[in-house]
PDB file of C-alpha atoms in Angstrom:
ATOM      1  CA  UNK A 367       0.717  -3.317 -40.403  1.00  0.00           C
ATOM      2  CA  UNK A 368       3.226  -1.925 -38.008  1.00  0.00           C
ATOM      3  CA  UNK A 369       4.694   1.335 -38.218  1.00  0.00           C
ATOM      4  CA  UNK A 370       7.103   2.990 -36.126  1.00  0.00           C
ATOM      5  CA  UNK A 371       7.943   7.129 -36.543  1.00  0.00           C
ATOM      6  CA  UNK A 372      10.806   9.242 -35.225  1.00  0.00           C
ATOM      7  CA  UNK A 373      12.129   7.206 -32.334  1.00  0.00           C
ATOM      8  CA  UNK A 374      15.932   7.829 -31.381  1.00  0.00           C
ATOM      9  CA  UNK A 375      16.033   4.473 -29.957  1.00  0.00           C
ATOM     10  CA  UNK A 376      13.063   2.149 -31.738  1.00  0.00           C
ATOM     11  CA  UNK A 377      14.248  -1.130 -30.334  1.00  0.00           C
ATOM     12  CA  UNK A 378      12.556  -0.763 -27.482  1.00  0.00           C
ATOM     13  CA  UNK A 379       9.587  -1.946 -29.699  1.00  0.00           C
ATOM     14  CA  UNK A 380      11.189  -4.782 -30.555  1.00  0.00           C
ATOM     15  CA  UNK A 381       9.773  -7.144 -28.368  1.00  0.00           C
ATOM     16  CA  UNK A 382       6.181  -5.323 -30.079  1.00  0.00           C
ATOM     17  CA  UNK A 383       7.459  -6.237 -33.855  1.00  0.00           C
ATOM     18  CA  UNK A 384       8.925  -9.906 -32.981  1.00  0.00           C
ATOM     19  CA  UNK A 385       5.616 -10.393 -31.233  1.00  0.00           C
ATOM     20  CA  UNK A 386       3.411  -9.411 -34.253  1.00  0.00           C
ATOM     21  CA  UNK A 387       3.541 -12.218 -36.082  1.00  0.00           C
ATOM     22  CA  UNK A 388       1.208 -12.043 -38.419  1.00  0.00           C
ATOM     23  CA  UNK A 389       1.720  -8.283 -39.770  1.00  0.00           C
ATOM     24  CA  UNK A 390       1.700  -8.202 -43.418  1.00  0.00           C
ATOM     25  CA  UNK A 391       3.577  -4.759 -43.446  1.00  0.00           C
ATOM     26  CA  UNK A 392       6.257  -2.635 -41.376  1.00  0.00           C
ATOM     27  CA  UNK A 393       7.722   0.412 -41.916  1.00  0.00           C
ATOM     28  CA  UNK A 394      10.180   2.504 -39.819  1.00  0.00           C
ATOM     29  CA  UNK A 395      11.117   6.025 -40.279  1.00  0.00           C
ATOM     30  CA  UNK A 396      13.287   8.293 -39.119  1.00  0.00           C
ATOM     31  CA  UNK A 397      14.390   5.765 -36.294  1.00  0.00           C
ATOM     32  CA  UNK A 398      18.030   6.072 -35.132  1.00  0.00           C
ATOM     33  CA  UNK A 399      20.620   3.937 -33.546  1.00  0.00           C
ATOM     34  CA  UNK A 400      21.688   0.417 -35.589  1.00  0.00           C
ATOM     35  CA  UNK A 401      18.865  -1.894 -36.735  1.00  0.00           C
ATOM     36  CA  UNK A 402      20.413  -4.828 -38.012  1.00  0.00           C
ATOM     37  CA  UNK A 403      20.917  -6.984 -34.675  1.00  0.00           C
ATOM     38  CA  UNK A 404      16.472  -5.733 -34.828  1.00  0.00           C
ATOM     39  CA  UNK A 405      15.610  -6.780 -38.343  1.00  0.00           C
ATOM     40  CA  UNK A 406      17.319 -10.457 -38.229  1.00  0.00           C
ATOM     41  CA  UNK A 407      15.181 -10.797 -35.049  1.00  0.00           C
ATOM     42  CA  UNK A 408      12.463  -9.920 -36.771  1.00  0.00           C
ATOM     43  CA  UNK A 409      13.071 -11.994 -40.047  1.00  0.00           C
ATOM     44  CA  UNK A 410      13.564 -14.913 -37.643  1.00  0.00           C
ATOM     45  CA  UNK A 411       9.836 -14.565 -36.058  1.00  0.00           C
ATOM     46  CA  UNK A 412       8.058 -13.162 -38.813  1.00  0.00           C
ATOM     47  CA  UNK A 413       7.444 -15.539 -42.053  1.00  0.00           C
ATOM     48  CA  UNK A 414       4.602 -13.472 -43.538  1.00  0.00           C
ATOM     49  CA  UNK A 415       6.031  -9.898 -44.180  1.00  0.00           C
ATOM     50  CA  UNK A 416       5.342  -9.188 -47.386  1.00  0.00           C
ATOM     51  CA  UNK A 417       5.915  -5.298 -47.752  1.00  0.00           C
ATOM     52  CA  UNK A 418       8.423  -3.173 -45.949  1.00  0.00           C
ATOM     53  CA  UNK A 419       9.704   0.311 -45.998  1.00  0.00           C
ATOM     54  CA  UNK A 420      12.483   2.015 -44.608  1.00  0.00           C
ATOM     55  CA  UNK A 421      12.860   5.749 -44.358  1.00  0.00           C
ATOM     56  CA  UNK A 422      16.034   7.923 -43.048  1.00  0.00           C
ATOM     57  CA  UNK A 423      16.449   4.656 -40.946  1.00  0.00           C
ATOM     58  CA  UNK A 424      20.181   3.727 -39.704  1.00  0.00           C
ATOM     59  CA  UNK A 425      20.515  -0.318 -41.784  1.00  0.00           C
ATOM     60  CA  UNK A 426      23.082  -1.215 -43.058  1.00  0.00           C
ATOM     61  CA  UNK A 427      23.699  -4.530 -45.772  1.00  0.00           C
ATOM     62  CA  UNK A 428      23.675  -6.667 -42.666  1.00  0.00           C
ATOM     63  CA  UNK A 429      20.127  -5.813 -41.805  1.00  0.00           C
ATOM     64  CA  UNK A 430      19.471  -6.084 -45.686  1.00  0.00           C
ATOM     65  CA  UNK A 431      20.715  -9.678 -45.836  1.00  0.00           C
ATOM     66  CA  UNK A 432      18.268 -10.571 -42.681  1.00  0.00           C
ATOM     67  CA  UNK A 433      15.470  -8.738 -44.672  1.00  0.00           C
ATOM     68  CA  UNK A 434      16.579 -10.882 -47.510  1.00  0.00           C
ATOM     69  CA  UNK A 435      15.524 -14.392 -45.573  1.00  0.00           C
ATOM     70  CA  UNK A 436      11.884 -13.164 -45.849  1.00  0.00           C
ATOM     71  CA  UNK A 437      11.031 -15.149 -48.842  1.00  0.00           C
ATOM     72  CA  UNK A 438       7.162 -13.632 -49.181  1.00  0.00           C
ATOM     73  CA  UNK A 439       8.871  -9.671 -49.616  1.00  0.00           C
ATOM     74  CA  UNK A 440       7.112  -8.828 -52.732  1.00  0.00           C
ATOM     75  CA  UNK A 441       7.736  -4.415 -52.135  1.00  0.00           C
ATOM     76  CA  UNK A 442      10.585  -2.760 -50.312  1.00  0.00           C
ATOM     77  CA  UNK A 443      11.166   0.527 -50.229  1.00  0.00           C
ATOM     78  CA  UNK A 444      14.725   1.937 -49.324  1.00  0.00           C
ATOM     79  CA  UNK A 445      14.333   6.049 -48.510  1.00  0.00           C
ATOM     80  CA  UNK A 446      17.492   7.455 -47.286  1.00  0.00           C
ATOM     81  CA  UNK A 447      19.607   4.726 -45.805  1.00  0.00           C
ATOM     82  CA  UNK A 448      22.816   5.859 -46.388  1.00  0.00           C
ATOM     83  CA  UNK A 449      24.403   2.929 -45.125  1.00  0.00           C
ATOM     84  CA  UNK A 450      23.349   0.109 -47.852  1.00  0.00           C
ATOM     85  CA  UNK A 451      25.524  -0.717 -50.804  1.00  0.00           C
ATOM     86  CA  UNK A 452      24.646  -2.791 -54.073  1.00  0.00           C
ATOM     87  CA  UNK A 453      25.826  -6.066 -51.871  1.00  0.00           C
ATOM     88  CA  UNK A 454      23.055  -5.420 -49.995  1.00  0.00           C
ATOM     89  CA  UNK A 455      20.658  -5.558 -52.941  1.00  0.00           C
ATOM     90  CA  UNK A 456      22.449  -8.237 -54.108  1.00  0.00           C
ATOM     91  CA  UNK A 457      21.328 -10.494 -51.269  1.00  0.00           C
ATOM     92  CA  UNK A 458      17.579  -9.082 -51.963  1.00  0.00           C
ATOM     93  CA  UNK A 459      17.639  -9.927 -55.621  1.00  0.00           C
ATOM     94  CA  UNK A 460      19.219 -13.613 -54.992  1.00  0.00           C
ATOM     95  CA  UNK A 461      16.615 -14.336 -52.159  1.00  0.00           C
ATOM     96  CA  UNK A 462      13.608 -12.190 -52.486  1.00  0.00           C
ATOM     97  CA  UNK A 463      12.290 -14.035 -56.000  1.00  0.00           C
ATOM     98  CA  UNK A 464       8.944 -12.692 -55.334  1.00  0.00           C
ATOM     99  CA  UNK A 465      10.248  -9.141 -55.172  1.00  0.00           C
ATOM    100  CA  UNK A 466       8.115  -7.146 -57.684  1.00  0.00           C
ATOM    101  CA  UNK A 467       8.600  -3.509 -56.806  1.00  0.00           C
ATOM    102  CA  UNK A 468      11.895  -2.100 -55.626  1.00  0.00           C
ATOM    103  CA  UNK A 469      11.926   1.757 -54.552  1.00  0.00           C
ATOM    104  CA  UNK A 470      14.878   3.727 -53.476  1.00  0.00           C
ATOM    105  CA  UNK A 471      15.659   7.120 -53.035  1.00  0.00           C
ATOM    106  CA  UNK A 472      19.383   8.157 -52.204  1.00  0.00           C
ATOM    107  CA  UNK A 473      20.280  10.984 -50.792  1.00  0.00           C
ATOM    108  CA  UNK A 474      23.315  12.334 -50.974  1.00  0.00           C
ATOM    109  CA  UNK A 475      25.901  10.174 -51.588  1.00  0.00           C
ATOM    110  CA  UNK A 476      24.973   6.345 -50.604  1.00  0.00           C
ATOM    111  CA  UNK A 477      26.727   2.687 -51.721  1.00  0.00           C
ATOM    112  CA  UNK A 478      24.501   2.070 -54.150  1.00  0.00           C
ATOM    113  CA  UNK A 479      26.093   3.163 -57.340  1.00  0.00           C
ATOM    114  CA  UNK A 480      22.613   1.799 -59.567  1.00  0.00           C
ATOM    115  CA  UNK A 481      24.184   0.051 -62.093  1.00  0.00           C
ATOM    116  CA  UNK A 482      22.242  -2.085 -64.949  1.00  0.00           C
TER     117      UNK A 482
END
């Protein structure tokens, strides 16, 4: 597991994520600057994330459609990322067929309008 806390510029652990290769989990929180250009990095090097959770973390449905290559994500957790929109989730729910538990959390007013 990797987990990275309150960092106003994160990707200087990138080269730390990208070079964990076999971590299971990651979760970033509170983690500013843009993360998308990060996450496809990391969905390109890492094939056996399985869980990950993002809290008050600046993605946007870019970064979501990298997450979405990882075809092992079975739990993803969305807390406060303002920034993603039901396209974003689309690309999880098309790609992610081993997705079994889903968790997000808006606050104030997001894209994600939670239709059924």
């Amino acid at each position: 597991m990797i987990s990275v806390k309150n960092l106003y510029n994160g990707q200087c652990f990138v080269l730390l994520i990208v070079g964990s290769e076999n971590i299971r989990t990651m979760r970033l929180f509170r983690c500013s600057k843009d993360w998308d250009g990060v996450l496809k990095l990391v969905m390109n090097n890492i094939n056996g994330l399985n869980e990950v959770h993002l809290e008050r973390f600046q993605v946007t449905d870019v970064g979501l459609a990298s997450l979405s290559n990882c075809v092992n994500l079975e739990i993803l957790h969305l807390i406060k990322t303002l920034e993603c929109t039901n396209l974003g989730l689309a690309s999880m729910a098309e790609k992610c067929k081993l997705m079994r538990k889903l968790s997000i959390d808006r606050w104030k007013k997001t894209g994600l309008t939670m239709k059924v």
